[in-house]
């Protein structure tokens, strides 16, 4: 039966790879809905190519976009904003939701997809960083299926026993023997550079990832290694483990995408060319396999695979993420929000690359020193968004202080 797929964040890097796979396998998949936020000419071209049933654009663009759709004789319903994204996630015709919006903007629709019991292909790691417990509970309560697209988490998923794939809480049953998880990290463009080099880094240098081609925010997160910090928190929720059971190892070649260590000494790893089409193809077709079109690994050329310990002084964001996970949901919401504000300030040349970690740390300190906040008061999407707004204010103040 054809899977009806909604691609939320269709105009981005994950959107590109996903749509290439959907186009290559028309017998399996049909594109039911698309969404985009800024590159609306690109979104319009995708509408012409895939002719989905509906498309979501920012609220203020709905009328203009609907006129364009009509003028092109297309029959596509145009929805607006977060409400539109949530409506698509809830649509009974949709089987699979690809959550590929970047940042907190993707949370409401990803959570709605979980509540509607969909098959969710999760790229939007920020949703789990902000709302991991709520998301995983919604997945369990509504029999949703959550398949990670993040290459590391997808690799771990593939290396876990089938019973754990189906129910992540089974990881605690001694019979499965999972000892710890190893998340690999490329180390980004500043792995072999000094902290002073990072301080002087331009936007172009920061987004120039050595192995992966990705959107701007995740590329900057990779340069500060905040990305690995967010992924650590993502892994805790996806695999129901404390942060102490998840280790990070620098692997500059990005060939081993992550590993599961078992109690008998076995390390199971998933390898492949660094191309997001592999994890996306895996999740689209799971438990079957489809051709992704990704170049085969040239094993004879892989004489030098390295595994190194991360430098937590240069990449303090990684340390902050571990601490935030230990502290609780208020801290993880704050870290995510502060990081989004700080990354945007760096893009706008208001702060230095190294200020991102400072802004994140000082925003976390504000929560710690304010007894008015408590982890138990976060029980709903509304609570999370309220805390997110407070944290963004903290971070915006810290941006101003950095500029002085
Ligand atoms: P991108 O910047 O290329 O694309 C982001 C998408 O989100 C676009 O379609 C954009 O229109 C949409 N968007 C942005 N702001 C929005 C808003 N306010 N409301 C609605 N839509 C909005 O980003 P990307 O690299 O494709 O990453 C998407 C997500 O996938 C991120 O969470 C990222 O961490 C994760 N991810 C990406 C990669 C990768 O290789 N690109 C790998 C692993 C995980
Ligand atoms: Mg990743």
Coordinates of C-alpha atoms and ligand atoms in Angstrom, one line a residue:
X1 CA 0.0 0.0 0.0
X2 CA 1.3 3.5 -0.8
X3 CA 2.5 5.5 2.2
X4 CA 1.1 9.0 2.3
X5 CA 3.9 11.2 3.5
X6 CA 3.9 14.8 4.8
X7 CA 7.3 16.5 4.6
X8 CA 7.4 19.3 7.1
X9 CA 10.4 21.5 6.4
X10 CA 10.4 20.4 2.7
X11 CA 12.6 23.3 1.5
X12 CA 15.5 22.4 3.7
X13 CA 18.5 20.1 3.5
X14 CA 16.6 17.1 5.0
X15 CA 13.6 18.0 2.9
X16 CA 15.8 17.8 -0.3
X17 CA 17.1 14.3 0.6
X18 CA 13.7 13.0 1.6
X19 CA 12.0 14.3 -1.5
X20 CA 14.7 12.8 -3.7
X21 CA 14.0 9.4 -2.2
X22 CA 10.2 9.8 -2.4
X23 CA 10.6 10.7 -6.1
X24 CA 12.7 7.6 -6.7
X25 CA 10.1 5.2 -5.2
X26 CA 6.7 6.4 -6.4
X27 CA 5.3 2.8 -6.1
X28 CA 5.8 3.0 -2.3
X29 CA 5.3 6.7 -1.4
X30 CA 3.0 9.6 -2.3
X31 CA 3.7 13.1 -1.2
X32 CA 0.5 14.2 0.6
X33 CA 1.7 17.5 2.2
X34 CA 4.7 19.9 2.1
X35 CA 5.7 22.9 4.2
X36 CA 8.2 25.7 3.9
X37 CA 8.9 28.9 5.7
X38 CA 11.1 31.2 3.6
X39 CA 12.2 29.8 0.2
X40 CA 8.6 30.0 -1.2
X41 CA 9.7 29.9 -4.8
X42 CA 11.4 26.6 -4.1
X43 CA 8.2 25.4 -2.3
X44 CA 6.1 26.4 -5.3
X45 CA 8.4 24.4 -7.6
X46 CA 8.0 21.4 -5.3
X47 CA 4.2 21.8 -5.4
X48 CA 4.4 21.7 -9.2
X49 CA 6.6 18.6 -9.2
X50 CA 4.8 16.6 -6.5
X51 CA 1.3 18.0 -6.6
X52 CA 0.5 17.3 -2.9
X53 CA -3.0 17.6 -1.4
X54 CA -1.9 20.5 0.8
X55 CA 0.9 22.9 1.5
X56 CA 1.7 24.9 4.6
X57 CA 3.3 28.4 4.4
X58 CA 3.6 31.3 6.9
X59 CA 0.2 32.7 7.8
X60 CA 0.9 36.1 6.1
X61 CA 1.8 34.3 2.8
X62 CA -1.4 32.1 2.6
X63 CA -3.4 34.4 0.2
X64 CA -0.5 35.2 -2.2
X65 CA 0.6 31.5 -2.3
X66 CA -3.0 30.3 -2.9
X67 CA -3.3 32.7 -5.8
X68 CA -0.1 31.3 -7.3
X69 CA -1.4 27.8 -6.9
X70 CA -4.7 28.7 -8.5
X71 CA -3.0 30.5 -11.4
X72 CA -1.0 27.4 -12.1
X73 CA -4.2 25.3 -12.3
X74 CA -3.1 23.2 -9.3
X75 CA -5.6 21.8 -6.9
X76 CA -3.7 22.1 -3.6
X77 CA -5.1 23.4 -0.3
X78 CA -2.9 26.1 1.2
X79 CA -2.8 26.2 5.0
X80 CA -1.0 28.7 7.3
X81 CA 1.5 28.7 10.1
X82 CA 1.7 26.4 13.1
X83 CA -2.0 25.7 13.0
X84 CA -1.6 24.5 9.4
X85 CA 1.4 22.3 10.4
X86 CA -0.6 20.7 13.3
X87 CA -3.6 20.1 11.0
X88 CA -1.4 18.2 8.5
X89 CA 0.2 16.2 11.4
X90 CA -3.4 15.3 12.5
X91 CA -4.8 14.6 9.0
X92 CA -6.2 11.1 8.9
X93 CA -5.0 10.7 5.3
X94 CA -1.3 11.1 6.5
X95 CA 0.6 7.9 7.4
X96 CA 4.1 9.3 7.8
X97 CA 5.2 12.7 9.1
X98 CA 8.8 13.7 8.3
X99 CA 9.7 16.2 11.0
X100 CA 12.4 18.3 9.3
X101 CA 11.7 21.8 10.5
X102 CA 14.6 23.3 12.3
X103 CA 14.4 24.4 15.9
X104 CA 11.6 25.0 18.4
X105 CA 9.3 25.9 15.4
X106 CA 9.0 22.1 14.7
X107 CA 7.9 21.1 18.2
X108 CA 4.1 21.6 18.0
X109 CA 3.6 19.6 14.8
X110 CA 6.0 16.8 15.8
X111 CA 4.1 16.4 19.1
X112 CA 0.8 16.5 17.3
X113 CA 2.0 13.7 15.0
X114 CA 2.9 11.6 18.1
X115 CA -0.5 12.3 19.6
X116 CA -2.2 11.3 16.3
X117 CA -0.3 8.0 16.4
X118 CA 1.6 8.6 13.1
X119 CA 4.8 7.1 11.9
X120 CA 7.3 9.9 12.6
X121 CA 10.6 10.3 10.9
X122 CA 12.4 12.6 13.3
X123 CA 15.1 15.0 12.1
X124 CA 13.9 17.9 14.4
X125 CA 16.1 16.9 17.4
X126 CA 15.2 20.2 19.1
X127 CA 11.7 18.7 19.7
X128 CA 13.2 16.0 21.9
X129 CA 15.6 18.4 23.7
X130 CA 12.6 20.6 24.7
X131 CA 9.9 18.0 25.2
X132 CA 11.5 14.5 25.3
X133 CA 9.4 13.1 28.1
X134 CA 6.2 14.5 26.7
X135 CA 7.0 13.3 23.2
X136 CA 8.0 9.8 24.2
X137 CA 4.9 9.5 26.4
X138 CA 2.7 10.6 23.5
X139 CA 4.4 8.0 21.2
X140 CA 3.7 5.3 23.7
X141 CA 0.1 6.3 24.6
X142 CA -0.9 6.6 20.9
X143 CA 1.1 3.7 19.4
X144 CA 3.0 6.1 17.2
X145 CA 6.2 4.9 15.6
X146 CA 9.3 7.1 16.1
X147 CA 12.2 6.5 13.7
X148 CA 15.3 8.7 14.1
X149 CA 16.7 10.3 11.0
X150 CA 19.7 11.9 12.8
X151 CA 22.5 9.8 11.4
X152 CA 23.9 8.9 14.8
X153 CA 20.6 7.9 16.3
X154 CA 19.6 6.0 13.2
X155 CA 22.9 4.1 13.4
X156 CA 22.2 3.2 17.1
X157 CA 18.6 2.2 16.2
X158 CA 19.9 -0.1 13.6
X159 CA 22.4 -1.7 16.0
X160 CA 19.9 -2.3 18.8
X161 CA 18.0 -5.6 19.2
X162 CA 14.6 -5.7 17.5
X163 CA 12.7 -5.8 20.8
X164 CA 14.4 -2.5 21.9
X165 CA 13.6 -1.0 18.5
X166 CA 10.0 -1.7 19.1
X167 CA 9.9 -0.6 22.7
X168 CA 12.8 1.6 24.0
X169 CA 12.1 0.8 27.6
X170 CA 13.2 -2.8 26.9
X171 CA 16.7 -1.6 26.9
X172 CA 16.7 -1.9 30.7
X173 CA 15.9 -5.6 30.6
X174 CA 19.2 -7.4 31.4
X175 CA 18.5 -9.9 28.6
X176 CA 19.4 -7.4 25.9
X177 CA 22.9 -6.7 27.3
X178 CA 23.2 -3.1 26.1
X179 CA 26.1 -1.6 28.1
X180 CA 26.4 1.9 26.7
X181 CA 25.9 3.9 23.5
X182 CA 28.7 5.7 21.6
X183 CA 27.7 8.8 19.6
X184 CA 30.3 9.6 17.0
X185 CA 31.1 13.3 16.2
X186 CA 33.2 14.6 13.4
X187 CA 34.5 17.5 15.6
X188 CA 33.4 20.0 12.9
X189 CA 35.6 22.6 11.1
X190 CA 37.5 23.6 14.3
X191 CA 38.6 20.2 15.5
X192 CA 42.2 20.9 14.7
X193 CA 42.0 24.7 15.3
X194 CA 42.6 26.7 18.5
X195 CA 40.0 28.4 20.7
X196 CA 41.5 31.7 19.4
X197 CA 40.8 30.6 15.8
X198 CA 37.2 29.9 16.9
X199 CA 36.9 33.3 18.4
X200 CA 37.9 34.9 15.1
X201 CA 35.7 32.6 12.9
X202 CA 33.6 34.1 10.2
X203 CA 30.1 32.8 9.4
X204 CA 31.5 31.2 6.2
X205 CA 34.2 29.4 8.2
X206 CA 31.7 28.2 10.8
X207 CA 29.2 26.7 8.3
X208 CA 31.9 24.9 6.3
X209 CA 31.5 21.4 7.6
X210 CA 34.2 19.0 6.6
X211 CA 31.9 16.0 5.8
X212 CA 28.2 16.9 5.7
X213 CA 26.2 19.4 3.7
X214 CA 23.5 20.7 6.1
X215 CA 21.3 23.7 6.9
X216 CA 22.9 26.8 8.5
X217 CA 21.8 26.3 12.1
X218 CA 22.9 22.7 12.5
X219 CA 26.2 23.5 10.7
X220 CA 26.9 26.2 13.3
X221 CA 25.9 23.8 16.0
X222 CA 28.4 21.4 14.6
X223 CA 31.2 24.0 14.8
X224 CA 30.5 24.6 18.5
X225 CA 29.7 20.9 19.1
X226 CA 26.4 22.0 20.5
X227 CA 25.0 19.7 17.9
X228 CA 26.5 16.7 19.7
X229 CA 25.2 18.1 23.0
X230 CA 21.7 18.3 21.6
X231 CA 22.2 14.8 20.2
X232 CA 23.2 13.5 23.6
X233 CA 19.9 14.7 25.0
X234 CA 18.0 13.4 22.0
X235 CA 19.6 9.9 22.6
X236 CA 18.7 9.9 26.3
X237 CA 15.0 10.2 25.3
X238 CA 15.0 8.0 22.2
X239 CA 16.8 5.2 24.0
X240 CA 15.5 5.7 27.5
X241 CA 19.0 6.0 29.1
X242 CA 20.7 8.4 31.5
X243 CA 23.4 10.7 30.1
X244 CA 26.0 8.6 31.9
X245 CA 25.3 5.7 29.6
X246 CA 25.9 7.7 26.5
X247 CA 29.5 8.5 25.5
X248 CA 30.8 10.8 22.8
X249 CA 33.8 9.9 20.6
X250 CA 35.4 12.1 18.0
X251 CA 35.6 10.3 14.6
X252 CA 36.7 12.9 12.1
X253 CA 36.0 10.7 9.0
X254 CA 32.2 10.4 9.7
X255 CA 32.1 6.8 8.4
X256 CA 31.1 5.0 11.6
X257 CA 27.8 6.8 12.4
X258 CA 27.6 5.5 16.0
X259 CA 27.9 2.3 18.0
X260 CA 26.2 0.2 20.6
X261 CA 28.5 -1.5 23.2
X262 CA 27.2 -4.8 24.6
X263 CA 28.1 -6.4 28.0
X264 CA 29.9 -9.3 26.2
X265 CA 32.5 -6.8 24.7
X266 CA 30.8 -6.6 21.3
X267 CA 30.6 -3.1 19.7
X268 CA 28.0 -3.0 16.9
X269 CA 28.5 -0.1 14.5
X270 CA 26.7 1.2 11.5
X271 CA 28.9 2.5 8.7
X272 CA 28.3 4.2 5.4
X273 CA 29.1 7.2 3.3
X274 CA 28.2 10.5 5.1
X275 CA 24.9 11.0 3.2
X276 CA 21.6 11.6 4.9
X277 CA 19.8 9.6 2.2
X278 CA 20.9 6.4 4.0
X279 CA 19.2 7.0 7.3
X280 CA 16.2 8.6 5.6
X281 CA 15.9 5.6 3.3
X282 CA 16.2 3.2 6.3
X283 CA 13.4 5.0 8.2
X284 CA 11.1 5.4 5.2
X285 CA 11.2 1.7 4.4
X286 CA 11.7 0.2 7.9
X287 CA 11.7 -2.7 8.5
X288 CA 12.4 -3.3 4.8
X289 CA 15.3 -1.8 2.8
X290 CA 15.2 0.3 -0.3
X291 CA 17.8 1.6 -2.6
X292 CA 19.0 5.1 -1.5
X293 CA 21.3 5.8 -4.4
X294 CA 24.1 6.6 -2.0
X295 CA 27.6 5.7 -3.2
X296 CA 29.0 2.5 -1.8
X297 CA 31.8 2.8 0.7
X298 CA 35.2 2.3 -0.7
X299 CA 36.5 0.1 2.1
X300 CA 40.0 -0.2 0.6
X301 CA 40.3 3.6 1.0
X302 CA 39.5 3.6 4.7
X303 CA 42.9 2.8 6.1
X304 CA 42.7 5.6 8.6
X305 CA 39.7 5.7 10.8
X306 CA 40.3 7.6 14.0
X307 CA 38.5 7.7 17.4
X308 CA 39.5 10.4 19.8
X309 CA 38.3 11.9 23.1
X310 CA 36.5 15.3 22.8
X311 CA 38.1 18.5 24.2
X312 CA 35.4 19.7 26.6
X313 CA 37.3 23.0 27.3
X314 CA 37.2 24.1 23.6
X315 CA 33.8 22.6 23.1
X316 CA 32.1 23.5 26.4
X317 CA 28.6 23.3 24.8
X318 CA 29.0 19.5 25.0
X319 CA 29.6 19.7 28.7
X320 CA 26.7 22.1 29.2
X321 CA 24.3 19.7 27.5
X322 CA 25.4 16.8 29.8
X323 CA 24.8 19.0 32.8
X324 CA 21.4 20.2 31.5
X325 CA 20.3 16.7 30.9
X326 CA 21.2 15.9 34.6
X327 CA 19.4 19.0 35.8
X328 CA 16.2 18.4 34.1
X329 CA 13.7 19.6 31.5
X330 CA 13.9 23.3 32.5
X331 CA 17.6 23.3 31.8
X332 CA 17.2 21.5 28.4
X333 CA 14.5 23.9 27.3
X334 CA 16.7 26.8 28.3
X335 CA 19.8 25.4 26.6
X336 CA 17.9 24.9 23.4
X337 CA 16.3 28.3 23.4
X338 CA 19.5 30.2 24.4
X339 CA 21.4 28.3 21.7
X340 CA 18.8 29.3 19.0
X341 CA 19.0 32.9 20.1
X342 CA 22.8 32.8 20.3
X343 CA 23.2 31.1 16.9
X344 CA 20.9 33.7 15.3
X345 CA 23.0 36.5 16.9
X346 CA 26.2 35.0 15.4
X347 CA 24.5 34.7 12.0
X348 CA 23.7 38.4 12.3
X349 CA 27.4 39.2 13.3
X350 CA 26.3 40.5 16.7
X351 CA 28.4 38.0 18.7
X352 CA 31.5 35.8 18.2
X353 CA 31.2 32.0 17.6
X354 CA 32.7 31.4 21.0
X355 CA 30.1 33.7 22.6
X356 CA 27.4 31.0 21.8
X357 CA 28.7 28.8 24.7
X358 CA 28.9 31.8 27.0
X359 CA 25.4 32.9 26.3
X360 CA 24.2 29.3 26.8
X361 CA 26.0 28.9 30.1
X362 CA 24.9 32.2 31.5
X363 CA 21.3 31.5 30.5
X364 CA 21.4 28.2 32.3
X365 CA 22.9 29.9 35.4
X366 CA 19.9 32.2 35.5
X367 CA 17.5 29.3 35.8
X368 CA 19.7 27.7 38.5
X369 CA 19.7 30.9 40.6
X370 CA 15.9 31.5 40.3
X371 CA 14.0 29.4 42.7
X372 CA 10.7 30.3 41.1
X373 CA 11.2 27.6 38.5
X374 CA 10.7 23.8 39.1
X375 CA 11.0 20.9 36.7
X376 CA 7.6 19.5 37.9
X377 CA 5.8 22.5 36.6
X378 CA 6.5 21.5 33.0
X379 CA 3.6 19.2 32.0
X380 CA 2.3 20.4 28.6
X381 CA 3.3 22.1 25.3
X382 CA 2.1 25.4 26.8
X383 CA 4.4 25.1 29.8
X384 CA 7.3 24.3 27.5
X385 CA 6.6 27.2 25.2
X386 CA 6.3 29.6 28.2
X387 CA 9.7 28.5 29.6
X388 CA 11.1 28.7 26.0
X389 CA 10.0 32.4 25.9
X390 CA 11.5 33.2 29.3
X391 CA 14.8 31.5 28.3
X392 CA 14.9 33.5 25.0
X393 CA 14.6 36.7 27.0
X394 CA 17.5 35.7 29.2
X395 CA 19.6 34.9 26.2
X396 CA 18.7 38.1 24.4
X397 CA 20.0 40.0 27.4
X398 CA 23.2 38.0 27.3
X399 CA 23.6 38.8 23.6
X400 CA 23.4 42.5 24.5
X401 CA 26.0 42.1 27.2
X402 CA 28.4 40.3 24.8
X403 CA 28.0 43.2 22.4
X404 CA 29.2 45.8 24.9
Ligands
LIG1 P1 17.4 23.7 6.9 O1 17.6 25.1 7.5 O2 18.0 23.3 5.6 O3 15.8 23.6 6.7 C1 14.9 23.9 7.7 C2 13.4 23.7 7.2 O4 12.6 24.3 8.3 C3 13.1 24.6 6.0 O5 12.1 23.9 5.2 C4 12.5 25.8 6.6 O6 11.5 26.4 5.7 C5 11.7 25.3 7.8 N1 11.6 26.3 8.8 C6 12.5 27.1 9.3 N2 12.0 28.0 10.2 C7 10.7 27.7 10.3 C8 9.6 28.2 11.1 N3 9.7 29.2 11.9 N4 8.4 27.6 10.9 C9 8.2 26.6 10.0 N5 9.2 26.1 9.2 C10 10.4 26.6 9.4 O7 17.7 22.7 8.1 P2 18.1 21.1 7.9 O8 19.6 21.0 7.9 O9 17.3 20.4 6.9 O10 17.7 20.6 9.4 C11 16.3 20.3 9.7 C12 16.3 19.6 11.1 O11 17.0 18.3 10.9 C13 17.1 20.3 12.2 O12 16.5 20.1 13.4 C14 18.4 19.6 12.2 O13 19.1 19.6 13.4 C15 18.0 18.2 11.8 N6 19.1 17.4 11.1 C16 19.6 17.8 9.9 C17 20.6 17.1 9.3 C18 21.2 17.5 8.0 O14 22.0 16.8 7.4 N7 20.8 18.6 7.4 C19 21.1 15.9 9.9 C20 20.6 15.5 11.1 C21 19.6 16.3 11.7
LIG2 MG1 23.6 14.0 13.7

